[in-house]
Short mmCIF file of C-alpha atoms in Angstrom, two decimals:
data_model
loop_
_atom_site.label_atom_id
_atom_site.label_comp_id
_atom_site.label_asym_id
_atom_site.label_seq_id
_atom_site.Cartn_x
_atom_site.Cartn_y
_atom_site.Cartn_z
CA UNK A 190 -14.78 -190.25 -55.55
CA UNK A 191 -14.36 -193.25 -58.02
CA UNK A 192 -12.94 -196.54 -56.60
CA UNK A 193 -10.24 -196.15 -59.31
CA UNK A 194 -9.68 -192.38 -58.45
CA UNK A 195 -9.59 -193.51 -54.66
CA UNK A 196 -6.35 -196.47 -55.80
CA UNK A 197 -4.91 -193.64 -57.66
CA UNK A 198 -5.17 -191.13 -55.41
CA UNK A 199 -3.68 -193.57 -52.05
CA UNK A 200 -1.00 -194.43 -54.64
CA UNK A 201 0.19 -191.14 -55.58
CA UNK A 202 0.43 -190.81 -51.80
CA UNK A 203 2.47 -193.90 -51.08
CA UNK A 204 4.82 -192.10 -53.82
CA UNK A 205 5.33 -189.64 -51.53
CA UNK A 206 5.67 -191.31 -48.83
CA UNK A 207 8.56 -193.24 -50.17
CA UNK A 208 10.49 -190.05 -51.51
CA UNK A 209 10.24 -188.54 -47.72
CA UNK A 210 11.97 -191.43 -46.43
CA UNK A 211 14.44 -190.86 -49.41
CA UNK A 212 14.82 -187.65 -48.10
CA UNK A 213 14.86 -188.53 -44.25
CA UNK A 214 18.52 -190.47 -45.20
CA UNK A 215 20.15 -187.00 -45.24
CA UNK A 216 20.39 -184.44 -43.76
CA UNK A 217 20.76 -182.11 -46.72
CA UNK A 218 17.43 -183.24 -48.28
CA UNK A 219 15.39 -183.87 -44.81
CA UNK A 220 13.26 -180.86 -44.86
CA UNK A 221 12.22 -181.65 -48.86
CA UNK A 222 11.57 -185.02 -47.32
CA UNK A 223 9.73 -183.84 -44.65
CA UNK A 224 7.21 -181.61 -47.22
CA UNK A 225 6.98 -184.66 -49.22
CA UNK A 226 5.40 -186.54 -46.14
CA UNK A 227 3.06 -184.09 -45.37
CA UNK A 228 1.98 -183.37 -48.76
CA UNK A 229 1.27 -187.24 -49.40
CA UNK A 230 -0.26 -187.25 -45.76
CA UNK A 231 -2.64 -184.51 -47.29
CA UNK A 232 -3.78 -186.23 -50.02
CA UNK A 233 -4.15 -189.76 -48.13
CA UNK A 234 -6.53 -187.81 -45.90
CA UNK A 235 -8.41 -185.98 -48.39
CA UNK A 236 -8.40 -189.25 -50.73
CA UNK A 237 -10.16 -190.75 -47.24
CA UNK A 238 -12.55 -188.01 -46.49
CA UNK A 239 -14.19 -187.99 -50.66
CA UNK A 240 -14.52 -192.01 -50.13
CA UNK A 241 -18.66 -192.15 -50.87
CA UNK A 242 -18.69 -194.69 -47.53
CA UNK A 243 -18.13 -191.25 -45.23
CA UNK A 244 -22.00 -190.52 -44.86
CA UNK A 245 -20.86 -188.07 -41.30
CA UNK A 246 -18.55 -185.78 -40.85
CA UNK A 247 -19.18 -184.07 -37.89
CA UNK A 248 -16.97 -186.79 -35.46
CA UNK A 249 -14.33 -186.53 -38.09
CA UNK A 250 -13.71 -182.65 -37.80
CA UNK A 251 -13.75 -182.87 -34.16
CA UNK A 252 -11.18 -185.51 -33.89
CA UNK A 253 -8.75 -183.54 -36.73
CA UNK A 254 -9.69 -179.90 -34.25
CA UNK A 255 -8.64 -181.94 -31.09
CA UNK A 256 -5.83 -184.30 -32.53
CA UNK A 257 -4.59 -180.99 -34.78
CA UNK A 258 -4.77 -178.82 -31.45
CA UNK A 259 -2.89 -181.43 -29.01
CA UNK A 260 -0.02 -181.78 -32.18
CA UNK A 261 0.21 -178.01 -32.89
CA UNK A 262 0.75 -177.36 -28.80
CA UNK A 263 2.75 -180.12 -28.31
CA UNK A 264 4.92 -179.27 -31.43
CA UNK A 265 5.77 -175.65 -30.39
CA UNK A 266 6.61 -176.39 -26.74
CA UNK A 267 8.58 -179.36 -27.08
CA UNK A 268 12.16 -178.60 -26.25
CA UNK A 269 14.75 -181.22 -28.24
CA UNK A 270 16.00 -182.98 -25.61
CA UNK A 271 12.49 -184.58 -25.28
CA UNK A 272 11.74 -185.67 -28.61
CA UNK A 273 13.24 -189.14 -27.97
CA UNK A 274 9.95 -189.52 -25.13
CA UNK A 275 7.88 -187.79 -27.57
CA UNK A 276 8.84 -189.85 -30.12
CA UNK A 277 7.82 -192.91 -28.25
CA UNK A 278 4.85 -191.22 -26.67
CA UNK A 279 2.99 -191.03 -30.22
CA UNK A 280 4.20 -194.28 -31.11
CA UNK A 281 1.88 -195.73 -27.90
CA UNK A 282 -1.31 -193.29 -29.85
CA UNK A 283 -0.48 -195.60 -33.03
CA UNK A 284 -0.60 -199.22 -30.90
CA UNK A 285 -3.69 -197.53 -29.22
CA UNK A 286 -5.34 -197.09 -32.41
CA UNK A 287 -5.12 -199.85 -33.76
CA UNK A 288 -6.28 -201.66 -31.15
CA UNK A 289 -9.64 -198.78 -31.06
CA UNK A 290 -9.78 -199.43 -34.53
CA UNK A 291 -9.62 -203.54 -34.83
CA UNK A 292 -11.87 -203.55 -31.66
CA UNK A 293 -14.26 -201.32 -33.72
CA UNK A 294 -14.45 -203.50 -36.66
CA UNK A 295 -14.81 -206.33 -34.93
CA UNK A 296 -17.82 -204.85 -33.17
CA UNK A 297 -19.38 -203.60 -35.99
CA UNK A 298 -18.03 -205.10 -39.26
CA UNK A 299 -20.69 -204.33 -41.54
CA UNK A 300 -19.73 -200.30 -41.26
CA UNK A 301 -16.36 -201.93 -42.76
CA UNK A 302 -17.86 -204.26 -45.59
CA UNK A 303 -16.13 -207.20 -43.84
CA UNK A 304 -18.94 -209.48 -42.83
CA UNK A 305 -21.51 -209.37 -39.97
CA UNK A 306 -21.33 -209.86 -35.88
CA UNK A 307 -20.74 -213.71 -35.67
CA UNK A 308 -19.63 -213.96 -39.87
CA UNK A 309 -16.88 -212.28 -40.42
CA UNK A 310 -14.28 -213.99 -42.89
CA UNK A 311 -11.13 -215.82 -41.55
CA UNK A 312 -8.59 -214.30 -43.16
CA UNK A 313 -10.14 -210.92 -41.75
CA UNK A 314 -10.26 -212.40 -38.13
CA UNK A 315 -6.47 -213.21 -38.67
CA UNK A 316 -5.85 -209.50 -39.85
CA UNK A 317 -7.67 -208.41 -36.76
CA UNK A 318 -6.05 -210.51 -34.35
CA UNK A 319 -2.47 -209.43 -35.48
CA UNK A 320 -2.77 -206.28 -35.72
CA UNK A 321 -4.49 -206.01 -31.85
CA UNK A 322 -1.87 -207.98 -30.52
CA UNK A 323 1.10 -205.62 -32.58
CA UNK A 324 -0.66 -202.44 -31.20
CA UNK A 325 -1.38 -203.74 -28.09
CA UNK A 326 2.36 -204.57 -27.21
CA UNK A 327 3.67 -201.14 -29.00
CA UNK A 328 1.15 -199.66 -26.71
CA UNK A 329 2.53 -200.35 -23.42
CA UNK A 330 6.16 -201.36 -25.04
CA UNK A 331 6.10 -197.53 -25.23
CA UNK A 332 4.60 -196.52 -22.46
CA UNK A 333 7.76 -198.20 -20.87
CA UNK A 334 10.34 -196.63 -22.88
CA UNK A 335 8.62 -193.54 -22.52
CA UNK A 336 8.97 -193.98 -18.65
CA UNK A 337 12.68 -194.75 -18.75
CA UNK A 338 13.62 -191.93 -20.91
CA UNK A 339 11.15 -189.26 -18.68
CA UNK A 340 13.16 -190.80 -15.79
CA UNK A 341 10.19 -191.59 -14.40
CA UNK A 342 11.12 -195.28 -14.71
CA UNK A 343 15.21 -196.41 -13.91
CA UNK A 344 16.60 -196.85 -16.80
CA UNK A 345 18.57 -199.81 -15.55
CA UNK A 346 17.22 -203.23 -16.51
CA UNK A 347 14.36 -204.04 -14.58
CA UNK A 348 15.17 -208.01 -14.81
CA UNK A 349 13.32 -211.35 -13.63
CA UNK A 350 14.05 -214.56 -12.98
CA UNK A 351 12.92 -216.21 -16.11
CA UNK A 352 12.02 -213.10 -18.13
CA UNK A 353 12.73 -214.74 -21.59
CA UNK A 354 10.95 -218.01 -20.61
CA UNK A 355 7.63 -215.32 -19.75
CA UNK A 356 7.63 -214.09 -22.82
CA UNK A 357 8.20 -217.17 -25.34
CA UNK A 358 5.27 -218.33 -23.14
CA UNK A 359 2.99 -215.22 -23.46
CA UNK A 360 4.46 -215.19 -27.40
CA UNK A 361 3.08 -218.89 -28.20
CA UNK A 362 -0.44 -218.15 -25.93
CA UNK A 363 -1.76 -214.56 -28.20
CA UNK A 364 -0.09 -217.37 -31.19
CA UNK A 365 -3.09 -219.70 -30.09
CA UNK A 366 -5.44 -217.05 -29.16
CA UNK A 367 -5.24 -215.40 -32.74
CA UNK A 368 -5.60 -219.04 -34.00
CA UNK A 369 -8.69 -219.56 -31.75
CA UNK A 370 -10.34 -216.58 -32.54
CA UNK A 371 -9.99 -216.55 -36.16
CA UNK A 372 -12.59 -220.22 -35.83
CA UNK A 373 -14.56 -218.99 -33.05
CA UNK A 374 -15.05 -215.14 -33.11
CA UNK A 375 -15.38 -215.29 -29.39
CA UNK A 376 -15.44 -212.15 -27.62
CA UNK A 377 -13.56 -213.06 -24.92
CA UNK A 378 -10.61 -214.33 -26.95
CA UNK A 379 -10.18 -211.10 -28.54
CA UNK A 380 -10.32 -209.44 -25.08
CA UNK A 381 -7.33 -212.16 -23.96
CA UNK A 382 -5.33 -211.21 -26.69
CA UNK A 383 -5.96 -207.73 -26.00
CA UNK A 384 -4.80 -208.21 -22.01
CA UNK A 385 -1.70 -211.01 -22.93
CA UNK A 386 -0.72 -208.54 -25.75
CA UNK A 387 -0.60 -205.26 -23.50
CA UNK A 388 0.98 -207.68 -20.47
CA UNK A 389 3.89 -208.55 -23.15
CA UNK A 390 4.47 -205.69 -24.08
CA UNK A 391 5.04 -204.48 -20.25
CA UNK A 392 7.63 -207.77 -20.37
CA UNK A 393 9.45 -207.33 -22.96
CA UNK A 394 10.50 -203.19 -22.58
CA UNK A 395 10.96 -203.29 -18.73
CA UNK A 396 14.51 -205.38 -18.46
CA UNK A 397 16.11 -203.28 -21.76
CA UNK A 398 18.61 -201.06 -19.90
CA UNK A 399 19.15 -197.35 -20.80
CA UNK A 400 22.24 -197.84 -23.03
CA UNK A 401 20.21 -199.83 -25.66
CA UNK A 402 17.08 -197.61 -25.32
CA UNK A 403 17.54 -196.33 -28.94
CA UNK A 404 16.98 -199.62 -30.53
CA UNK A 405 14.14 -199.84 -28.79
CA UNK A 406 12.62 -196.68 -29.93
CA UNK A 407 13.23 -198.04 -33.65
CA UNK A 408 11.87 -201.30 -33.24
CA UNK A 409 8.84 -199.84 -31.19
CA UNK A 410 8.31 -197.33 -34.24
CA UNK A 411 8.77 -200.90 -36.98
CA UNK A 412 6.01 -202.48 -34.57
CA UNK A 413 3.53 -199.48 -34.72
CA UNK A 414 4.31 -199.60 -38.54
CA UNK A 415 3.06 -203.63 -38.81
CA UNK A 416 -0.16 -202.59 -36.64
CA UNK A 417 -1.57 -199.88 -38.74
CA UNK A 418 -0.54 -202.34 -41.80
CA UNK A 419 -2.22 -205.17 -40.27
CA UNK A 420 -5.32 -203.18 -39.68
CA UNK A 421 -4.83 -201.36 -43.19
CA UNK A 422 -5.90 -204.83 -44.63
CA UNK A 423 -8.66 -205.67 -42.20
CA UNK A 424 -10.07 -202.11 -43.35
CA UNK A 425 -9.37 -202.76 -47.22
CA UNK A 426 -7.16 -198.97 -47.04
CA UNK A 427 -4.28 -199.49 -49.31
CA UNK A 428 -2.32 -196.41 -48.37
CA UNK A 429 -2.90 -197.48 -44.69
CA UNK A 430 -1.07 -200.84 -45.99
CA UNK A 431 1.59 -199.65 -47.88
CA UNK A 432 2.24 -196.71 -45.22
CA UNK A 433 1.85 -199.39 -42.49
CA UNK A 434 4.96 -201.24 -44.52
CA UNK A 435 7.00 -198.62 -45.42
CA UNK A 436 7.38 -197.61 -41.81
CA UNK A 437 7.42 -201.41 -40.31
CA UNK A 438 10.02 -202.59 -42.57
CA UNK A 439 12.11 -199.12 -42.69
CA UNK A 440 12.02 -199.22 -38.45
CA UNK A 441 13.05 -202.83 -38.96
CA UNK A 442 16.02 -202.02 -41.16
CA UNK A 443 16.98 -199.09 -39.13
CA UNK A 444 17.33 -201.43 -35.94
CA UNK A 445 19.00 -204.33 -37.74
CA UNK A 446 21.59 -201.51 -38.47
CA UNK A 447 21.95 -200.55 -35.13
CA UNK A 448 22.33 -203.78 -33.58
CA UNK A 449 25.11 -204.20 -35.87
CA UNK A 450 26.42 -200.60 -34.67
CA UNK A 451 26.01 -201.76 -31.17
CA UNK A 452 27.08 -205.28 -30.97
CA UNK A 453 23.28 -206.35 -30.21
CA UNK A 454 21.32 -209.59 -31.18
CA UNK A 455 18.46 -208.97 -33.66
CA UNK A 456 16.64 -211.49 -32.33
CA UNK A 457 17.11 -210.42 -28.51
CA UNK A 458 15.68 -206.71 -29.82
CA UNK A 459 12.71 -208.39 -30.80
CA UNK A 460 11.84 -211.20 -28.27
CA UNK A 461 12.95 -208.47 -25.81
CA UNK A 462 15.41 -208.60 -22.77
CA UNK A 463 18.37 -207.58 -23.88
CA UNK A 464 20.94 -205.62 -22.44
CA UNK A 465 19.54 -206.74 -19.04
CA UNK A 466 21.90 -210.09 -18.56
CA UNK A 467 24.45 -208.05 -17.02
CA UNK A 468 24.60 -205.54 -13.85
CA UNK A 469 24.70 -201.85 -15.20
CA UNK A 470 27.91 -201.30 -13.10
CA UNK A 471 31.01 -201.55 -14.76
CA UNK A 472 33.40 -203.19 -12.64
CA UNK A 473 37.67 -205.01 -13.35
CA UNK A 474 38.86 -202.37 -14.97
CA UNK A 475 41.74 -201.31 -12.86
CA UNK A 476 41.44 -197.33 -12.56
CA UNK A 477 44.81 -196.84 -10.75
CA UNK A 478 44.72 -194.28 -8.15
CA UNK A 479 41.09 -192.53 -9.08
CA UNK A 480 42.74 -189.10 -9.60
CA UNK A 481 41.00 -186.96 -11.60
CA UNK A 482 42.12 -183.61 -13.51
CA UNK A 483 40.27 -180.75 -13.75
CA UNK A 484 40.64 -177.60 -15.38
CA UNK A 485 38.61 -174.19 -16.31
CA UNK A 486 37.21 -172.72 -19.06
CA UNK A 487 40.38 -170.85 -19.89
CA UNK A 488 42.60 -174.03 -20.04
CA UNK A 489 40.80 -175.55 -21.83
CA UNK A 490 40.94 -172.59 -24.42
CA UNK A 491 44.25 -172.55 -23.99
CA UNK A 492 45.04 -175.88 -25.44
CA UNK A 493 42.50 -175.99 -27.87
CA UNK A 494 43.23 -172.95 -29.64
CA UNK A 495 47.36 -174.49 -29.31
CA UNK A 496 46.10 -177.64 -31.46
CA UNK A 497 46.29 -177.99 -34.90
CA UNK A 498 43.06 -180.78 -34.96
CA UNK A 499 39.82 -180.54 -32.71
CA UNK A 500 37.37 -183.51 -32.69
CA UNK A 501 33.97 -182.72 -31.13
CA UNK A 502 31.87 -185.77 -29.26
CA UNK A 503 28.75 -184.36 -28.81
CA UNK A 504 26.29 -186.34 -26.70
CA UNK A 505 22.91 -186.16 -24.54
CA UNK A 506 24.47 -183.83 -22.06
CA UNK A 507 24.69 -180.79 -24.86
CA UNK A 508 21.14 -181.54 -25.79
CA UNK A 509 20.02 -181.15 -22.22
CA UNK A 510 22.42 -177.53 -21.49
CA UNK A 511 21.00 -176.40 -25.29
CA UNK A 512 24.30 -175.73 -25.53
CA UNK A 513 24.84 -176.54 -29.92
CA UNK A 514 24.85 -172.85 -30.45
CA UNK A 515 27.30 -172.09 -28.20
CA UNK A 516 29.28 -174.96 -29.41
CA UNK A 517 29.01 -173.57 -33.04
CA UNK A 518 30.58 -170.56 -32.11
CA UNK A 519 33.47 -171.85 -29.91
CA UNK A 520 34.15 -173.74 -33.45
CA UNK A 521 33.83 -171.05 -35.68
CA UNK A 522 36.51 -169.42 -33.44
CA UNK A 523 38.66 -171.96 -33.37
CA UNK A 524 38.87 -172.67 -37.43
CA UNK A 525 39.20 -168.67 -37.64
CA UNK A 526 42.33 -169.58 -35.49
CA UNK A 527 43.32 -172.04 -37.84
CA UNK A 528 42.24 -174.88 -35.85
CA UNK A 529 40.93 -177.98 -38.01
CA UNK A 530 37.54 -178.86 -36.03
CA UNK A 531 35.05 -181.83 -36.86
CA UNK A 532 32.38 -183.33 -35.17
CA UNK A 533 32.15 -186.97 -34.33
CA UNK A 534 28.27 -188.91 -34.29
CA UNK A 535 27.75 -191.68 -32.42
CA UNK A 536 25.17 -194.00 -33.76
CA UNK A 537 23.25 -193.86 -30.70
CA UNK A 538 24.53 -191.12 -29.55
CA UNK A 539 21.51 -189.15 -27.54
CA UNK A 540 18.59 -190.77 -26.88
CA UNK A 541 17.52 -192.03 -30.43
CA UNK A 542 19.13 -192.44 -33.49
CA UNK A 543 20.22 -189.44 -35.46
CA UNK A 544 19.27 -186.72 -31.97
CA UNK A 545 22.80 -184.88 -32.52
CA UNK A 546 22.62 -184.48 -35.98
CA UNK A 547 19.18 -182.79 -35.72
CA UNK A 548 21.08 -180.30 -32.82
CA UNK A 549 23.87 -179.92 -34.50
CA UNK A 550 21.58 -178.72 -37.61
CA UNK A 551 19.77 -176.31 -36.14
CA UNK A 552 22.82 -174.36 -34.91
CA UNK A 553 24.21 -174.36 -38.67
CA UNK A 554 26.85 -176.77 -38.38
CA UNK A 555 28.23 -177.50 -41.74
CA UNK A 556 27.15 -181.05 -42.42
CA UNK A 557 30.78 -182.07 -44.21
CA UNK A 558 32.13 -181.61 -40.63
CA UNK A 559 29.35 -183.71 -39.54
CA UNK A 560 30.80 -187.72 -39.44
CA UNK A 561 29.80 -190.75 -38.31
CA UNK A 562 31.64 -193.22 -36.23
CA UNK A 563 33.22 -195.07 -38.87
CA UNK A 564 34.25 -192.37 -40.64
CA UNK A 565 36.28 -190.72 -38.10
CA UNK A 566 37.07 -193.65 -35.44
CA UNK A 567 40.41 -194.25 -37.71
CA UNK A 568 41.64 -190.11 -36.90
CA UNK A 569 41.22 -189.60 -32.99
CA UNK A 570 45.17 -191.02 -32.76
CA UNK A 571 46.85 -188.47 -34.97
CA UNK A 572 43.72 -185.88 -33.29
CA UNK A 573 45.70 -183.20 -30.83
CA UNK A 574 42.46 -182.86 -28.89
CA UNK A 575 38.59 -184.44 -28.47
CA UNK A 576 36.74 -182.35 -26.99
CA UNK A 577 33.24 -184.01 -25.55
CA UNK A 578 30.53 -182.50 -24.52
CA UNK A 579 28.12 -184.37 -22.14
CA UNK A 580 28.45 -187.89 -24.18
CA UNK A 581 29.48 -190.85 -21.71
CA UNK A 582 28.43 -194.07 -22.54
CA UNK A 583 29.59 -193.96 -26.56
CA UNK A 584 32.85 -193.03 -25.60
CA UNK A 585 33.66 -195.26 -22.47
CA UNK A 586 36.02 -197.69 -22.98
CA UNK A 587 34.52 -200.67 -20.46
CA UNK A 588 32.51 -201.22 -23.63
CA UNK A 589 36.23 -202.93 -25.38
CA UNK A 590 37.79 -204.00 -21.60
CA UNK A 591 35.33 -204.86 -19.55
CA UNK A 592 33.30 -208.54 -20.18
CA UNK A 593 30.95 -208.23 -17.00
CA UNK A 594 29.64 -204.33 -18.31
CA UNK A 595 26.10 -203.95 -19.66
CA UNK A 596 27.69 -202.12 -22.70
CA UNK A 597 30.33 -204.18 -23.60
CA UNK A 598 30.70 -205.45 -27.01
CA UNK A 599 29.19 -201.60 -28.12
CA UNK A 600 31.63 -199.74 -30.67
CA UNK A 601 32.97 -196.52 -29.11
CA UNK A 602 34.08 -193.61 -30.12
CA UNK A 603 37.66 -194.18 -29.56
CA UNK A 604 38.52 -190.45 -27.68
CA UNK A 605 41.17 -191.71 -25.29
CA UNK A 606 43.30 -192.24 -28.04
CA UNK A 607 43.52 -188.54 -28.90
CA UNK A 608 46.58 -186.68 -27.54
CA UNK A 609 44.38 -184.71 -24.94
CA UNK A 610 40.65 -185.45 -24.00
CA UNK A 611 38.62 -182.68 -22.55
CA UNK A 612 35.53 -183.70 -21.10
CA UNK A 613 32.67 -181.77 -20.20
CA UNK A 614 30.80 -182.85 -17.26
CA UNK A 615 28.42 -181.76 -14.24
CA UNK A 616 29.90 -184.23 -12.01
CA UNK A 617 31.23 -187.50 -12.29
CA UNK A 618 28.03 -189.36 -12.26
CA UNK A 619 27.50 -192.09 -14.60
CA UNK A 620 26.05 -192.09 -18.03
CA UNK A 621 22.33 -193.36 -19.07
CA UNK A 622 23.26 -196.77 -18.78
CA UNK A 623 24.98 -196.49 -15.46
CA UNK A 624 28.50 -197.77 -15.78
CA UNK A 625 31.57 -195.59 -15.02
CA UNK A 626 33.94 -194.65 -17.32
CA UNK A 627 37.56 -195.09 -16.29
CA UNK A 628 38.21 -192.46 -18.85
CA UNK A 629 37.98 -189.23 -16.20
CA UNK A 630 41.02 -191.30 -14.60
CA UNK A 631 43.21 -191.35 -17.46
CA UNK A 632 46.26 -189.04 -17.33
CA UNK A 633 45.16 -187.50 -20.44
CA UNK A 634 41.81 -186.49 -19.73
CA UNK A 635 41.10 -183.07 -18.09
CA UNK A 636 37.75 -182.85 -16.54
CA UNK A 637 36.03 -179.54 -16.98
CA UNK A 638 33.06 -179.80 -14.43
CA UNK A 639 30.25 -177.25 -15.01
CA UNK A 640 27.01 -176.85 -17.32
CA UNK A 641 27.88 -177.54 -21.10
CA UNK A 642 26.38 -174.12 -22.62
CA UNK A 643 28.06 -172.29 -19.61
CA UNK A 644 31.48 -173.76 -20.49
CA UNK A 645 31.07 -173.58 -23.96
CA UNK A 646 30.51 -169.77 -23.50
CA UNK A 647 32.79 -169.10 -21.26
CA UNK A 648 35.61 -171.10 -23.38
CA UNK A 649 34.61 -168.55 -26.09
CA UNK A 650 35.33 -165.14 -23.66
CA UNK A 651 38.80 -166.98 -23.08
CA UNK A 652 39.63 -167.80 -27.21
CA UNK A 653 38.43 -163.74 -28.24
#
């Protein structure tokens, strides 16, 4: 293949690339989005695979068989409540890569028509260095979120005494590393920016508590985006560039908008540490006596199916009981009944952005009673009941009371202002971020303690 047909054919590609995030911004048009992806992924590969530079490709069918293999496995066993850990688990491959990749070139630059071992050009050495030091921190950044949401790691901040000072240090060393390597080409500088790089990314995931893990996943998915672009120019691959971009600056955007949602510093998300200032228990809010009301399934039906408005707060705790279906249903019933019922999305609601939504989806839940928190905050007053289903942290209200909790300053989803809250819970543990919410003590909050799916199923025996 030409050098022009090559440009033409990576461009055609980035085309598509840029219509599937189109598409990704709704739900309505995400699965036209997510054809467009793959189809431009096709072609980038293809476009790759003609280049007259490929003189083998025996490694390169073996590493599409086993790569293609792991994805296809991994793909068809996954259950939803993991994709979060997933998500961040393949974000790690992408800092890994590039780091395999920029440690390859720099190896061996003449296979990449950038120079020879001890010439390579500057601005190449700069490329190089970046894009290490990007993947390198994404690598292990994930590797840590991947840990918390597992539960493998707590996901309460793992602080230090001088945490932020650590990692402006570590920040302005790989600064001077980068710089020293781009007029030395010294082995052992790009091997220290390697180890600093993987050592701050370790530093800067490990105090982010649970509650803000989310952002995280975004940013980690904008950094994995600037590594393969960084590399993308070391190689001289223009869709590798412009994909590399697309995805850094769309993560980027996606976690400025959910600082915003969640009262965060853009800066803290991306020096790191935030989140972690405060304990993760919530503590001054006065909780009067600590009773707590609980009912059954058939209450619960009871009152629901006596209400002329129905909010449902679904949150990580319906993901984890698969319980969407059963939800569905229980809502179907209740509009048969006359019953208005909507469903109210958290930003962060889950354990990265836009989890229920995808639920919620695959159980066929009409996305026009699908909002978001701002569209809906304004109606839980004149709202006879909110029902939620295993979300805690987006609707506790320490995050407006309470200065000394980890979540405060983070919009809610204002359910205690509905005539009647029923809340679905296995006990009265915590949430992900480990604060209590006062809200099981309020007088108009019935606790229904059991499994979500089994509730939700056994509400629907009592409405029929």
């Amino acid at each position: 293949m030409t050098e022009n047909a090559s440009a033409f054919a990576y461009l055609i590609s980035s085309i598509l690339f840029i219509m599937a995030l189109r598409g990704l911004s709704s739900p309505t048009s995400a699965r036209q989005g997510n054809m467009f992806g793959i189809a431009g992924m096709v072609i980038a590969i293809a476009t790759t695979l003609a280049n007259p530079e490929v003189v083998g490709y025996g490694w390169i069918i073996l590493g599409l068989l086993i790569g293609g293999t792991i994805g296809t496995v991994i793909a068809q066993k996954i259950q939803m409540t993991a994709l979060p850990q997933l998500v961040a688990a393949f974000h790690s491959l992408v800092g890994l890569a590039a780091v395999l990749v920029a440690s390859a070139a720099f190896l061996a630059p003449e296979a990449y028509g950038i120079g020879t071992a001890g010439n390579i050009p500057g601005g190449s050495l700069i490329e190089m260095g970046l894009g290490t030091a990007i993947g390198a921190i994404t690598f292990t950044g994930s590797i840590i979120a991947f840990g918390k949401l597992q539960g493998l790691i707590t996901g309460k901040p793992l602080v230090f005494p001088g945490q932020h000072f650590v990692n402006l240090a570590l920040g302005v060393i790989l600064v001077g590393l980068i710089v020293a390597f781009a007029n030395g080409q010294s082995g052992f500088i790009f091997s220290l920016i390697v180890l600093f790089s993987l050592v701050l990314g370790f530093t800067l995931i490990l105090p982010i508590g649970g509650a803000d893990m989310p952002v995280v996943i975004s940013m980690l998915n904008s950094y994995s985006g600037w590594a393969a672009c960084g590399i993308g120019f070391t190689l001289g691959n223009f869709a590798l560039i412009i994909t590399g971009a697309l995805v850094g600056s769309s993560g980027a955007i996606l976690s400025y908008i959910m600082c915003k949602g969640m009262n965060r510093s853009f800066h803290s998300v991306i020096l790191g540490g935030f989140g972690g200032e405060t304990d993760a228990a919530a503590a001054g809010e006065d909780m009067g006596d600590r009773t707590v009301k609980s009912g059954s399934a058939a209450d619960a039906a009871f009152i629901m199916e006596n209400a002329s408005s129905v909010i449902i707060v679904p949150g990580y705790g319906m993901a984890v009981a698969q319980a969407q279906h059963a939800l569905r249903e229980m809502g179907d019933l209740l509009k048969n009944k006359g019953v208005k019922v909507r469903y109210a999305i958290h930003p962060v609601a889950g354990r990265m952005p836009g989890h229920m939504n995808v639920l919620l989806a695959e159980a066929n839940v009409p996305y026009d009673e699908v909002l978001e928190l701002d569209e809906i905050n304004r109606d839980f007053p004149s709202t006879d009941i909110a029902f939620v289903i295993g979300a805690n942290d987006v609707t506790n209200p320490s995050a407006k009371t309470d200065t000394t909790s980890a979540i405060y300053g983070m919009p809610i989803l204002d359910v205690e202002r509905a005539g009647t809250v029923l809340f679905i819970k296995r006990s009265m543990a915590s949430g992900y971020a480990g604060v209590e919410n006062p809200l099981f003590f309020r007088d108009n909050t019935m606790m229904l303690f059991s499994d979500a799916k089994k509730m939700c199923e056994n509400i629907i025996k009592a409405l029929e």
